[in-house]
Short mmCIF file of C-alpha atoms in Angstrom, two decimals:
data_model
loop_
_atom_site.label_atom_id
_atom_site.label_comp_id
_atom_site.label_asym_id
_atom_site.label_seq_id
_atom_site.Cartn_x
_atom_site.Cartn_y
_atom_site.Cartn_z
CA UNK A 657 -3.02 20.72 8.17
CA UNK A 658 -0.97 18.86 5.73
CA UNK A 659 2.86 17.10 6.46
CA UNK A 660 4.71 15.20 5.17
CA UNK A 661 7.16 12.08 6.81
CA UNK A 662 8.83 9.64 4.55
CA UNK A 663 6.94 8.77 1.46
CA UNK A 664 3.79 9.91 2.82
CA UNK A 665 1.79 12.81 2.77
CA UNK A 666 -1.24 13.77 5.45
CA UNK A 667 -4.25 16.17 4.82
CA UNK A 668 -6.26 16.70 7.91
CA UNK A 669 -8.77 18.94 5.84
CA UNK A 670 -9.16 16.79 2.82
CA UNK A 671 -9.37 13.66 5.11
CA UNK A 672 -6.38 11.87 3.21
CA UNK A 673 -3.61 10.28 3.30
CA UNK A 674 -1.17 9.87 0.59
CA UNK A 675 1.90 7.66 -0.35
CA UNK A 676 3.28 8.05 -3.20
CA UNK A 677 0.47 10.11 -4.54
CA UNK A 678 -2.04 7.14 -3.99
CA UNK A 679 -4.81 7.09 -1.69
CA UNK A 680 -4.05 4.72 1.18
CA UNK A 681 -7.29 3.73 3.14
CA UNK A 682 -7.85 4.40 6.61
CA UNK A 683 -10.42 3.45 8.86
CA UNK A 684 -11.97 6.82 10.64
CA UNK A 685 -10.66 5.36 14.12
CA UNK A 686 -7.44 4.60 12.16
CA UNK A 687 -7.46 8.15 10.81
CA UNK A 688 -8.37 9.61 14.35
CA UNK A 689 -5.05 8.15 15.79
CA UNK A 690 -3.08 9.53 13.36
CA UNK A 691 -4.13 12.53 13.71
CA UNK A 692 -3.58 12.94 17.45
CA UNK A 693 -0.46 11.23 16.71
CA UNK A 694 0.70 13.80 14.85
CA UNK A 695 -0.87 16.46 16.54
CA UNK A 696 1.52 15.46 19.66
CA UNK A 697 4.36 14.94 18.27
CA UNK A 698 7.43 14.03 19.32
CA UNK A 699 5.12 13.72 22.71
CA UNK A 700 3.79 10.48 24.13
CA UNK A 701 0.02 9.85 23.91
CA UNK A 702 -1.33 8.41 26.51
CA UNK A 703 -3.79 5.13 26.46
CA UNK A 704 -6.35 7.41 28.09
CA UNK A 705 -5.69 10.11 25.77
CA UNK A 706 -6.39 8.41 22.62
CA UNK A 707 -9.38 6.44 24.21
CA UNK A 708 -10.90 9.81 25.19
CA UNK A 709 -9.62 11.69 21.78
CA UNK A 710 -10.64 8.62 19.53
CA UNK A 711 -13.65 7.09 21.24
CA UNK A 712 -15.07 9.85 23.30
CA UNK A 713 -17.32 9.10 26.17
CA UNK A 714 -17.18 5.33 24.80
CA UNK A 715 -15.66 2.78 26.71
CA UNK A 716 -13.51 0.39 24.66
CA UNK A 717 -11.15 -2.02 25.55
CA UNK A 718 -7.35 -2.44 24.79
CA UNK A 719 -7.69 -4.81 22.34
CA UNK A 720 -10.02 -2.36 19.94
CA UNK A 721 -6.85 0.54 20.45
CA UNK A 722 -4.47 -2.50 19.58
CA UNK A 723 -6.57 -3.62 16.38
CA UNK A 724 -6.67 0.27 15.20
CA UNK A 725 -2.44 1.06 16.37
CA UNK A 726 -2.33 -2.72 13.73
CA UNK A 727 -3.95 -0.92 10.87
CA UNK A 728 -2.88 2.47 11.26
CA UNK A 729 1.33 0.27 11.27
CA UNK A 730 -0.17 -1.47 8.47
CA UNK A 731 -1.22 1.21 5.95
CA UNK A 732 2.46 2.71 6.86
CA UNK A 733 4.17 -0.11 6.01
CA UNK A 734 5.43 -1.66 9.54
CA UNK A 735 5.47 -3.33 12.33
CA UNK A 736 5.26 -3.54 16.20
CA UNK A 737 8.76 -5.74 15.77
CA UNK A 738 10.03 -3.54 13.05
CA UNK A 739 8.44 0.02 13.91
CA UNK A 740 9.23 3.17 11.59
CA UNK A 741 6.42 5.81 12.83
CA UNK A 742 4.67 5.04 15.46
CA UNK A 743 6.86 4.10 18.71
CA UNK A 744 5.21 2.36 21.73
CA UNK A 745 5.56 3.19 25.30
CA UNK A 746 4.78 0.10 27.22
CA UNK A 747 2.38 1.00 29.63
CA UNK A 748 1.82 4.11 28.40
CA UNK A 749 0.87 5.12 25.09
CA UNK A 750 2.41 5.65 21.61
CA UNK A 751 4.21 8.41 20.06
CA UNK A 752 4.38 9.44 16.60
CA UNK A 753 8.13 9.00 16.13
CA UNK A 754 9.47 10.50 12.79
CA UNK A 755 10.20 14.17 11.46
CA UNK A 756 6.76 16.19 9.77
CA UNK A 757 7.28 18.23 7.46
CA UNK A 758 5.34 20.77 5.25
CA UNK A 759 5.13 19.07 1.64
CA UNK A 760 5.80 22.41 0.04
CA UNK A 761 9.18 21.99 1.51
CA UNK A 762 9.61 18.65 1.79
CA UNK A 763 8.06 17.20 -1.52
CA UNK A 764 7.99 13.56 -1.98
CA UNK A 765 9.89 13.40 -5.29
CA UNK A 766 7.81 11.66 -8.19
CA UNK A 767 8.10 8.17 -9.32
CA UNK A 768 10.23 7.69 -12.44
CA UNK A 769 8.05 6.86 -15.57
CA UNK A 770 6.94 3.27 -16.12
CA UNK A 771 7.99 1.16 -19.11
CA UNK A 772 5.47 -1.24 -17.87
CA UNK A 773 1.61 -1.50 -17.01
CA UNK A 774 -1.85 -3.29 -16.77
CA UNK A 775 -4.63 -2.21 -18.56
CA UNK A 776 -8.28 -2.97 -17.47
CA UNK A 777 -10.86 -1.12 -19.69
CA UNK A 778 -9.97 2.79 -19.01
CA UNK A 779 -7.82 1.53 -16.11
CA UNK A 780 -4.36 1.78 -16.12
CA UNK A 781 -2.12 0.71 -13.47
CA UNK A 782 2.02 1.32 -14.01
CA UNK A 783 4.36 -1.25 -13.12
CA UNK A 784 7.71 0.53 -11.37
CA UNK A 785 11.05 -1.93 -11.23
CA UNK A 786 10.91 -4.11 -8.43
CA UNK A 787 8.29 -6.97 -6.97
CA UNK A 788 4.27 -6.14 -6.81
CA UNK A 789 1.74 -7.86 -5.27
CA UNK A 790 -1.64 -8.87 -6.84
CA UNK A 791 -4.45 -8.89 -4.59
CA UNK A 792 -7.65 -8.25 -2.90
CA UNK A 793 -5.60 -6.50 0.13
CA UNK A 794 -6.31 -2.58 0.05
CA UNK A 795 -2.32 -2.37 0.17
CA UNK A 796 -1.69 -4.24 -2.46
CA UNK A 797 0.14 -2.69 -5.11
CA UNK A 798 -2.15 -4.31 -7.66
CA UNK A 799 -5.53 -4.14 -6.29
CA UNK A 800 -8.53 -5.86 -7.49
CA UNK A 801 -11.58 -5.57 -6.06
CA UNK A 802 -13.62 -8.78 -6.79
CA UNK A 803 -14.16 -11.58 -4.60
CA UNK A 804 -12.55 -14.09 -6.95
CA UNK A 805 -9.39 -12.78 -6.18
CA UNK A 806 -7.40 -13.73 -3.16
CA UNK A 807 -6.14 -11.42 -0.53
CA UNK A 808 -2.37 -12.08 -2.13
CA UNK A 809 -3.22 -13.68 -5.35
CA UNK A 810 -0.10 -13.33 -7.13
CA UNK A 811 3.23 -11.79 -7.61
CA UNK A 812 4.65 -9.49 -10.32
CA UNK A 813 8.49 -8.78 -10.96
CA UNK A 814 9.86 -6.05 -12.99
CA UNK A 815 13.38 -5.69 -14.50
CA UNK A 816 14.44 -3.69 -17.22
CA UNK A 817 11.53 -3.43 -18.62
CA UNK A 818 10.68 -7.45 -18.57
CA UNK A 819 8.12 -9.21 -15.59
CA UNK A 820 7.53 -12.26 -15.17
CA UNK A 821 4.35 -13.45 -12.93
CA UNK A 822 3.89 -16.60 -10.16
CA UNK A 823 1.19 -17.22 -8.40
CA UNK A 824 1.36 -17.12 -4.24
CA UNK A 825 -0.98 -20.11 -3.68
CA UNK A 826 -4.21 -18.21 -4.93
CA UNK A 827 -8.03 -20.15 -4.63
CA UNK A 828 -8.98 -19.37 -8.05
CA UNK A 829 -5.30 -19.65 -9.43
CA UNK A 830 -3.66 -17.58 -12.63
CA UNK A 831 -3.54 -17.67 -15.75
CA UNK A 832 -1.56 -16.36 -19.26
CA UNK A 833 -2.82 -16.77 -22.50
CA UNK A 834 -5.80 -19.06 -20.53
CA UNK A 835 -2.74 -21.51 -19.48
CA UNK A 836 -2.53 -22.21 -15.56
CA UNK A 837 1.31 -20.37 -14.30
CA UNK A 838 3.61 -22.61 -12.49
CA UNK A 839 6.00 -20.97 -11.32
CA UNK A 840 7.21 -17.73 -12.66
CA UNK A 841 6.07 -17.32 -16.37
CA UNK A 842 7.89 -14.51 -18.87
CA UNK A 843 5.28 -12.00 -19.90
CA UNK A 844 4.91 -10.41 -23.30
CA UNK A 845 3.54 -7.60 -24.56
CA UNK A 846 -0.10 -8.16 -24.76
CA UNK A 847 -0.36 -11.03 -22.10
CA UNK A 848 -3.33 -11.54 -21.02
CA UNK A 849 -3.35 -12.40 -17.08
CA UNK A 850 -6.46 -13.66 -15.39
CA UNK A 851 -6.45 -13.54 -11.64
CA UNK A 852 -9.32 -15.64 -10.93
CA UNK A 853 -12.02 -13.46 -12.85
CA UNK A 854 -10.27 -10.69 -13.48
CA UNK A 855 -8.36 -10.29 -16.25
CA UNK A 856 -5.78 -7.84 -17.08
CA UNK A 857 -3.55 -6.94 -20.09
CA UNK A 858 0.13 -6.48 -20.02
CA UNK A 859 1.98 -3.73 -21.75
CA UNK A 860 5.43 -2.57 -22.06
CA UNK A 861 7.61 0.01 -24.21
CA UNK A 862 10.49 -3.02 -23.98
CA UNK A 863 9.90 -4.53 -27.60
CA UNK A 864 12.36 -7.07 -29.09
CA UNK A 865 15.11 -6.29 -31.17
CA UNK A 866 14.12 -6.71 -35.26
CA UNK A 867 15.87 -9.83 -36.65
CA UNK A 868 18.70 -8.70 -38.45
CA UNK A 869 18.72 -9.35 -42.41
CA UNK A 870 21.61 -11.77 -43.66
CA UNK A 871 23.00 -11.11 -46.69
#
């Protein structure tokens, strides 16, 4: 079964979840709910429902369900103040809460190209208009993997083809051109950006103008 619901796409058979055409992670448990989630919609799920169609013949408490419906809110993008998908019942259950749709009908259009990127080795990550965080978080837009890095190391801004980077408060701090940022710092083609250990090139198609000859 595949659908898709806002900028997301689900594939029960391939075990996936997509937004944007990137893999979000899921937790199996996390996965599970979504699932029967969508499975019932636009019904309500009861509390026993998911306990016996995510943890069968397992007793777990409340507070494991709440820690899952928390990730499963947090790989979508919301929140129990500020909910989008999944709708709570209190005292019941949850409810998946949006329109499914086949993605053959309802394709998620594709992102415009990027004038901007990172490079790490073969790695190439674009860099769409608009604010990206830098991170170890699986959600972050710029992930990096390595414990040097803090969960929301730093941020990126793109506009017209221009960024500029600041760090958020970061353990290991970061760097351009090996110089400690304050603040937000211009980037140029070629930057080098260390987030703690890692360190990442900036590119961009935005070149400056020639200086003009005077006669």
């Amino acid at each position: 079964m595949a659908l898709a619901f806002g900028r997301f796409v689900f594939d029960a058979g391939r075990h996936q979840l997509l937004a944007d055409g990137t893999d979000v992670h899921l937790s199996l448990k996390a996965f599970a709910l979504l699932t029967l989630l969508l499975d019932e919609r636009p019904w309500v799920v009861t509390k026993s429902e998911i306990h016996q169609g995510v943890w069968p013949g397992v007793f777990v408490s409340d507070s494991t369900l709440n820690s899952v419906v928390a990730e499963l809110r947090s790989a979508l993008g919301e929140s129990a103040h500020d909910p989008v998908f999944i709708r709570t019942v209190h005292g019941v259950g949850y409810a998946f809460a949006r329109e499914a749709t086949d993605p053959d009908t309802a394709a998620v259009p594709p992102a415009p190209p990027a004038d901007c990127w990172l490079a790490a080795g073969e790695r190439r990550i674009p860099l769409q208009e608009g604010e990206h965080i830098v991170g170890r978080e699986c959600h972050a837009a710029v992930p990096i993997d390595d414990l040097s890095v803090s969960r929301r190391h730093a941020r990126l801004v793109v506009t017209g083809g221009r960024a500029t980077v600041e760090d958020l408060g970061s353990k290991n701090g970061t760097f351009v051109g090996g110089m400690p940022t304050t603040g937000q710092v211009a980037l140029e083609d070629g930057a080098r950006i260390q987030f703690g250990a890692a360190v990442l090139t900036f590119r961009t198609l935005a070149a400056p103008a020639s200086t003009p000859t005077v006669a």
